[in-house]
Coordinates of C-alpha atoms and ligand atoms in Angstrom, one line a residue:
X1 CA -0.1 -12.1 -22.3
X2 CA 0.7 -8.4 -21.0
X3 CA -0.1 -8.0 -17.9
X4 CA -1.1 -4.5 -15.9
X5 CA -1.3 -3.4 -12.2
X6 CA -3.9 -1.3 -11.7
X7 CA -4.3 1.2 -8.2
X8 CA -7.9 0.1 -7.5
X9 CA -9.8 3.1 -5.0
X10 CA -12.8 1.2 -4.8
X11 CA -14.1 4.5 -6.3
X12 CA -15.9 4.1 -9.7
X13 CA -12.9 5.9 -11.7
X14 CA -10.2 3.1 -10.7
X15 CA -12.9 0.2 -11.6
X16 CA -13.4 1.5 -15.3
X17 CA -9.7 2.3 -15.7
X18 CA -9.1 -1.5 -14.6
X19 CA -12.1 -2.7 -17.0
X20 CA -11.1 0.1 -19.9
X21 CA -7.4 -2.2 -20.0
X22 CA -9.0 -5.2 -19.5
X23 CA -11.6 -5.0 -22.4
X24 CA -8.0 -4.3 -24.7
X25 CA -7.3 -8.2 -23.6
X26 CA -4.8 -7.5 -21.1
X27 CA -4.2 -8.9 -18.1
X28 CA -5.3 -6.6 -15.1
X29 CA -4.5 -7.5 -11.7
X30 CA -5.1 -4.6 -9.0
X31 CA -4.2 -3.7 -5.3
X32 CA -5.7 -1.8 -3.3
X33 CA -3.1 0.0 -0.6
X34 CA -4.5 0.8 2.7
X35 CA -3.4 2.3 5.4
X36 CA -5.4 3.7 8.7
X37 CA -7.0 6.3 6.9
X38 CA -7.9 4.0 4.2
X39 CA -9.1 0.5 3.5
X40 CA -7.9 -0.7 7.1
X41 CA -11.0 -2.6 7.9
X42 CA -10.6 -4.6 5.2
X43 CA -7.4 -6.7 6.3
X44 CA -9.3 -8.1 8.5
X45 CA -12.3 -9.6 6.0
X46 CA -9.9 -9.8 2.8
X47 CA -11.1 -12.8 1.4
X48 CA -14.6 -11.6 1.4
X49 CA -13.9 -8.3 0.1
X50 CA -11.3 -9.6 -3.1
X51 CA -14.1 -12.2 -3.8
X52 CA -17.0 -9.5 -3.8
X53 CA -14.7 -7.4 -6.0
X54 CA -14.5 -10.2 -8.5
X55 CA -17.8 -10.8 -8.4
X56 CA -18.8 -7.4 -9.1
X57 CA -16.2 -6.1 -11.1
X58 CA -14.4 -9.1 -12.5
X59 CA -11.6 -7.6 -11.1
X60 CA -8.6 -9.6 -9.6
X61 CA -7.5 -7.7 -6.6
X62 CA -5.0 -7.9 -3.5
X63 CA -4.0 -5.8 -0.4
X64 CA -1.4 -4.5 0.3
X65 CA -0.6 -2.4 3.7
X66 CA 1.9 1.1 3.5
X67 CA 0.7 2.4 6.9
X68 CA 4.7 2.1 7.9
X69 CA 6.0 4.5 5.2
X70 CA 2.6 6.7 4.8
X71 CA 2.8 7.6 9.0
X72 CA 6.2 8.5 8.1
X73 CA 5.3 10.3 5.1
X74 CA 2.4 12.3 6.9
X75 CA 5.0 13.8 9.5
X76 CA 6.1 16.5 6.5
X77 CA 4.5 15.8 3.1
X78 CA 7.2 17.5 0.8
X79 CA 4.3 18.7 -1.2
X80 CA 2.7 20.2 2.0
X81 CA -1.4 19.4 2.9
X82 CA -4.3 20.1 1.3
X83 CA -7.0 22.0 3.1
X84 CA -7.0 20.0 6.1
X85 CA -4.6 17.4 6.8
X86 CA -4.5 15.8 4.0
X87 CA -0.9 15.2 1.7
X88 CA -3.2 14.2 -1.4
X89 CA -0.2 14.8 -3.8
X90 CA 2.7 12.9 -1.7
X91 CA -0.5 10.1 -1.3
X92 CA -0.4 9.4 -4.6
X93 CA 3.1 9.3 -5.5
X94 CA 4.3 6.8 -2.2
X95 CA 0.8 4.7 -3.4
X96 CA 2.6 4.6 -7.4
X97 CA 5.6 3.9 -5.6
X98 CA 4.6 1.1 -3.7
X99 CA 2.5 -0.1 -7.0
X100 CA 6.0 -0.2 -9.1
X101 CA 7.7 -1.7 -6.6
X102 CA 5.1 -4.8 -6.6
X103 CA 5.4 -5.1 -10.6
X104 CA 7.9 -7.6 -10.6
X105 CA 5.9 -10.1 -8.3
X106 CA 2.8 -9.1 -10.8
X107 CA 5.1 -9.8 -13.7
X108 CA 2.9 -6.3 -15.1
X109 CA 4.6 -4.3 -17.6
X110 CA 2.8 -1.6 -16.5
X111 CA 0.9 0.6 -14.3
X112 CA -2.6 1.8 -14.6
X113 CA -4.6 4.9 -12.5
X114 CA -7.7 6.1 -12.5
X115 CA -7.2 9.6 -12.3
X116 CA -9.2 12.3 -14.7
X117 CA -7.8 15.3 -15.7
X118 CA -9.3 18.5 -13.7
X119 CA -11.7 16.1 -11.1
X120 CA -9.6 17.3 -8.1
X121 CA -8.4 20.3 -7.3
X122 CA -5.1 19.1 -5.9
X123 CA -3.9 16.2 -7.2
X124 CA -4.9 16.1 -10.6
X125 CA -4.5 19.3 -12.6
X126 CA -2.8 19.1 -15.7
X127 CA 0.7 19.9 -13.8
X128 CA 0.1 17.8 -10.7
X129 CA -0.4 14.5 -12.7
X130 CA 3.1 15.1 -14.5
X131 CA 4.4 15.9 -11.4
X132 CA 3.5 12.7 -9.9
X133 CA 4.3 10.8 -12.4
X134 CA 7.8 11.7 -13.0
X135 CA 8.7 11.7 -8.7
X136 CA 7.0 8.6 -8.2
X137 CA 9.5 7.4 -10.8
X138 CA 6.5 5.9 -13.2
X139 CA 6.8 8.3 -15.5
X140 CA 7.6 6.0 -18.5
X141 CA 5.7 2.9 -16.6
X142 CA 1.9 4.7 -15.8
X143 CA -1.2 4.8 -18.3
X144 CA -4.6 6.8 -17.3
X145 CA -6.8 4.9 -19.5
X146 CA -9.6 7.5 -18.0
X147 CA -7.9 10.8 -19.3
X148 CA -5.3 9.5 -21.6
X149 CA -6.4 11.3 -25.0
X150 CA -5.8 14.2 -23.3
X151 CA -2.1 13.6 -22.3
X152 CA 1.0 13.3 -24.7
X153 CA 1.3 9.7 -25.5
X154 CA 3.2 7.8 -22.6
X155 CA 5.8 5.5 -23.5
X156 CA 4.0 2.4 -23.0
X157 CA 1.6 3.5 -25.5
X158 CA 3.9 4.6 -28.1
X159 CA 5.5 0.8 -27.4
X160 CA 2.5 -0.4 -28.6
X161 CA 1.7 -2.4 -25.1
X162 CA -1.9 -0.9 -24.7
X163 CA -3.9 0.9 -27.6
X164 CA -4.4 4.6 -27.4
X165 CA -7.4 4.5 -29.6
X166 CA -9.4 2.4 -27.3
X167 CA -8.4 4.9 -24.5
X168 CA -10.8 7.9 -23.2
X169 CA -10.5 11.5 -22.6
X170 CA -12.1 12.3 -19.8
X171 CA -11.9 15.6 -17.8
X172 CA -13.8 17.7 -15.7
X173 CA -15.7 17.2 -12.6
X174 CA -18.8 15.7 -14.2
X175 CA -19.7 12.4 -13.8
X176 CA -22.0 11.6 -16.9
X177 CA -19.8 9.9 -18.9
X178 CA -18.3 7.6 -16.5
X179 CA -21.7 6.5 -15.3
X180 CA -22.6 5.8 -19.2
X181 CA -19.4 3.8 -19.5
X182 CA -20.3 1.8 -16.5
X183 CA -23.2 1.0 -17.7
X184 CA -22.1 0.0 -20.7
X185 CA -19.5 -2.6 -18.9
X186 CA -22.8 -3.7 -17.0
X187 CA -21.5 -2.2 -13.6
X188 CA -24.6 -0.9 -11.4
X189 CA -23.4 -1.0 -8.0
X190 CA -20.6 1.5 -7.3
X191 CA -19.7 3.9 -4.4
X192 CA -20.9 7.3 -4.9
X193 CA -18.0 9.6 -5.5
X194 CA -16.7 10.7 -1.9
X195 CA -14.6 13.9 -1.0
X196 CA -11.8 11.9 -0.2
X197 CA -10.3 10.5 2.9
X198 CA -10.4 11.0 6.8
X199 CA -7.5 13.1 6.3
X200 CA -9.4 15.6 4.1
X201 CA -12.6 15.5 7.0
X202 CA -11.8 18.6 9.3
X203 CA -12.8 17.2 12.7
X204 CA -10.8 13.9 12.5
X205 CA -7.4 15.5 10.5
X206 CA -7.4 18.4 12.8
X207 CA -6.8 15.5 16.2
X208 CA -4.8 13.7 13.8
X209 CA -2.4 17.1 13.2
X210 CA -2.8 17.9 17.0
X211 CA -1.6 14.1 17.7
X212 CA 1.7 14.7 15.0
X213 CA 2.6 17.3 16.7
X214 CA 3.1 16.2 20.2
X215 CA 5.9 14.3 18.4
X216 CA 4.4 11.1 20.3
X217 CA 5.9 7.8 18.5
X218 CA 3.6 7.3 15.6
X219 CA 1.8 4.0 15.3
X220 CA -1.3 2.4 13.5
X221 CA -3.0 1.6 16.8
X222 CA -2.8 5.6 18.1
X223 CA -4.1 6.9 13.9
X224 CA -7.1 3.8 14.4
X225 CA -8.1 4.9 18.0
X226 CA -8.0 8.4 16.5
X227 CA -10.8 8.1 14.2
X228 CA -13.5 7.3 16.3
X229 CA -14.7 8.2 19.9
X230 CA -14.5 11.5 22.1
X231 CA -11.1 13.1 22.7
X232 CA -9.1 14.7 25.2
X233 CA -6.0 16.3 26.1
X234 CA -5.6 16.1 30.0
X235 CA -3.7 18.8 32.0
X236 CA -0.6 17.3 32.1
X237 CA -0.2 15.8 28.4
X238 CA -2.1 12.8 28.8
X239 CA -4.5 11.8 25.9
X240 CA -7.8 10.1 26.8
X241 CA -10.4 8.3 23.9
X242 CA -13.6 7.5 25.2
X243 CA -16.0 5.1 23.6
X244 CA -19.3 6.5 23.4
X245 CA -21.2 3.3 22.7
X246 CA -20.9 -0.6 22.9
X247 CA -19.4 -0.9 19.5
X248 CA -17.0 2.0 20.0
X249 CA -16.2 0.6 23.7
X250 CA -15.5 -2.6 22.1
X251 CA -13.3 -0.8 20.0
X252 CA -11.4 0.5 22.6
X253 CA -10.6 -2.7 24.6
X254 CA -9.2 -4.1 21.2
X255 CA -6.9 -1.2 20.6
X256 CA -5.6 -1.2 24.5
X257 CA -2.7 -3.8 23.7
X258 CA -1.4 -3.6 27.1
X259 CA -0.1 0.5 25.9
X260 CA -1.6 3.0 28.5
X261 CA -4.6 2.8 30.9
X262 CA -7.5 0.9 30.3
X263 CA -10.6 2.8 32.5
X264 CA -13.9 1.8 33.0
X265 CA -16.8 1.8 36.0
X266 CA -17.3 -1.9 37.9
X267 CA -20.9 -0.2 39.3
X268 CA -23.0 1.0 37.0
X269 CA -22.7 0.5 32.5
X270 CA -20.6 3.3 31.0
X271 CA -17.9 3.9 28.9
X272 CA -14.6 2.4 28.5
X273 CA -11.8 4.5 28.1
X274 CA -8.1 4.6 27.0
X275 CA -5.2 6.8 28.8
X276 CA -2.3 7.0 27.0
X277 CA 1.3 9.0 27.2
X278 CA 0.9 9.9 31.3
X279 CA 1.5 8.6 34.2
X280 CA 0.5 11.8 35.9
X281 CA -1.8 11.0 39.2
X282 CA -3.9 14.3 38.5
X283 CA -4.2 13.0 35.1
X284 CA -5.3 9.5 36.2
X285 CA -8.0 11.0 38.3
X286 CA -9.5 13.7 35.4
X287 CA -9.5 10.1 33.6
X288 CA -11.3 8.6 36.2
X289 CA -13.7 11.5 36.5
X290 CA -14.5 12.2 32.8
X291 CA -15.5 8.2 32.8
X292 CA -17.9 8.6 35.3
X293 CA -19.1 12.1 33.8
X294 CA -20.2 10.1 30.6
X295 CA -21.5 7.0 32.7
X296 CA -25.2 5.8 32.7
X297 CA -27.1 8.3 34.4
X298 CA -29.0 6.9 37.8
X299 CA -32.1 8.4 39.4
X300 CA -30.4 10.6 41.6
X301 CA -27.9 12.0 38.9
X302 CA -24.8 11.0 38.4
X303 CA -23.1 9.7 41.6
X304 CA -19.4 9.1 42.6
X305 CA -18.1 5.5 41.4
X306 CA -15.3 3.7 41.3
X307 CA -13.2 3.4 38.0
X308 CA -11.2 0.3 37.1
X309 CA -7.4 0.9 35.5
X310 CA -6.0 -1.8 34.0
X311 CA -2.2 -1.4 32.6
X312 CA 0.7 -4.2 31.8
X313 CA 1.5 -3.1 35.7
X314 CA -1.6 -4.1 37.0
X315 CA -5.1 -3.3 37.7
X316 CA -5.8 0.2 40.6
X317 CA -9.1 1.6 41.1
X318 CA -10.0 5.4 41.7
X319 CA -13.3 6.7 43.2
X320 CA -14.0 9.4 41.5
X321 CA -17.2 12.5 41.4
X322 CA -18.7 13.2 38.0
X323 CA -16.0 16.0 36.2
X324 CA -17.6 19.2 36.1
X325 CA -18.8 20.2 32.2
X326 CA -16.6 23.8 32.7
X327 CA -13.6 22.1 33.8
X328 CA -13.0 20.0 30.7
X329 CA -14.7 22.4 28.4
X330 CA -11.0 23.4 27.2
X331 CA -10.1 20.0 26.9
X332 CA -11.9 18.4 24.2
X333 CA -9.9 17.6 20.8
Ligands
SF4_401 S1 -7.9 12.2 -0.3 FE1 -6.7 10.9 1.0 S2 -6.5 9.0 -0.1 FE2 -7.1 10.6 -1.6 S3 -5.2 11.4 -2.5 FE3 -5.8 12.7 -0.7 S4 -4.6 11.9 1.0 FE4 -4.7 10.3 -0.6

């Protein structure tokens, strides 16, 4: 039986494009890549999530983490970034990249996509998809069951491995047709089409871009603690992530893995906080200052306390006043 890997989004165009092959009687299996900007949260409930998939979709799936090469990758996109920080074109060809190299463990002949001619503005024009195509080196190995009819032929068509006839020709930004075509599979639950990822939302890419450019060591644990939280650049280099509720405190005691300073109040509740790259004793005590500044309010304001700092070296404390709001004003990321 021929078998396929499909990129599965989780968006409704990869779920037809799987089902569109499927429905041919090929084999489909599909992963879905993730990386910190995408899919992350996942790895930790994957057994769940590929069985819900199945369930819903009848989809056989697996994950597979690139955050190593797409941090890398996100340092100087050769195709540049999108509007924000976002490398939608270099995305796509490290994700078919990743997807050919898995092919032999999949025993697939080829490669399926989900993209539709003219849907984004970026990635998938009429000269982007070649583009993509031929540098991700899957030229003669990719089928876009979604837009294929308007495309030459690919190679694995014209070797007779999938049917062109029973292929679509989708384009365009509307989403009519797909929504009759999932209907017509019996899919009702999908995701509503989203813009894209973090990396396309302008307040999270903008720290991420700040962050690549202090030239820091990149790492998963810095682009997770990234995405959530209140952010600042301290005088003298240091970054600081504050939780601003239980979850996201939570959050931040997960993520400390012994790097940096772990801050938070012994007195009174508050948040916990996360110092990392300085050392810097006037750092330390802005630190110090800024957790207090966000601690639970008492009758009488917002009095001095002492602040817990826990690092592989050891555990200090700092009493520290409230930060003024005009001194950090500048600071915020
Ligand atoms: S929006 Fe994000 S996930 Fe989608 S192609 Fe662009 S960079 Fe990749």
């Amino acid at each position: 039986m021929t078998v396929a890997l499909a990129l599965f989004s989780g968006g409704l165009d990869s779920i037809l494009a799987c089902r569109v092959v499927a429905a041919q009687g090929i084999r489909v299996k599909a992963v879905k890549f993730v990386t910190p900007f995408f899919g992350y949260d996942l790895l930790a409930r994957e057994a769940e999530y590929v069985a819900w998939v199945k369930k819903t979709y009848d989809i056989d799936l697996m994950l597979h983490d690139v955050s190593a090469p797409y941090l890398a990758m996100l340092a100087d996109p050769p195709h540049g970034y999108g509007k924000n920080f976002n490398p939608c074109i270099d995305c796509k060809i490290l994700l078919l990249r990743a997807a050919r190299e898995l092919m032999d463990k999949c025993k697939a002949s080829f490669l399926i996509s989900g993209e539709v001619l003219g849907q984004r503005p970026m990635s998938q024009r009429q000269d982007t998809l070649r583009l993509i195509a031929r540098e991700s080196g899957c030229e003669d190995l990719l089928v876009r069951p979604l837009c294929a009819k308007t495309q030459e032929p690919t190679p694995v068509e014209l070797a007779g491995l999938v049917d062109r006839e029973r292929l679509l020709a989708f384009r365009g930004r509307g989403r009519q047709p797909q929504m009759a075509l999932a209907k017509s599979f019996g899919i009702s639950e999908y995701p509503m089409p989203a813009g894209g990822c973090v990396l396309t939302e302008q307040a999270q890419a903008g720290r991420i871009a700040w962050y690549y450019g202090r030239k820091w060591p990149v790492n998963v644990s810095d682009m997770l603690l990234l995405l959530f939280g209140r952010h600042f650049q301290l005088p003298h280099g240091g970054w600081l992530s504050l939780g601003r509720d239980q979850a996201e405190n939570e959050r931040i005691a997960a993520l400390h893995e012994g790097r940096g300073y772990l801050l938070g109040m012994e007195e009174r509740p508050g948040p916990l906080a996360l110092l990392r790259y300085s050392e810097h004793p006037e750092d330390l005590a802005a630190a110090a200052a800024l957790v207090v500044r966000y601690g639970k309010k008492v009758k009488e304001g917002s009095p001095a306390a002492t602040v817990k700092l826990s690092s592989e070296a050891g555990e200090q404390r700092l009493t520290a006043e409230p930060l003024a709001d005009e001194i950090f004003q500048g600071w915020y990321l």
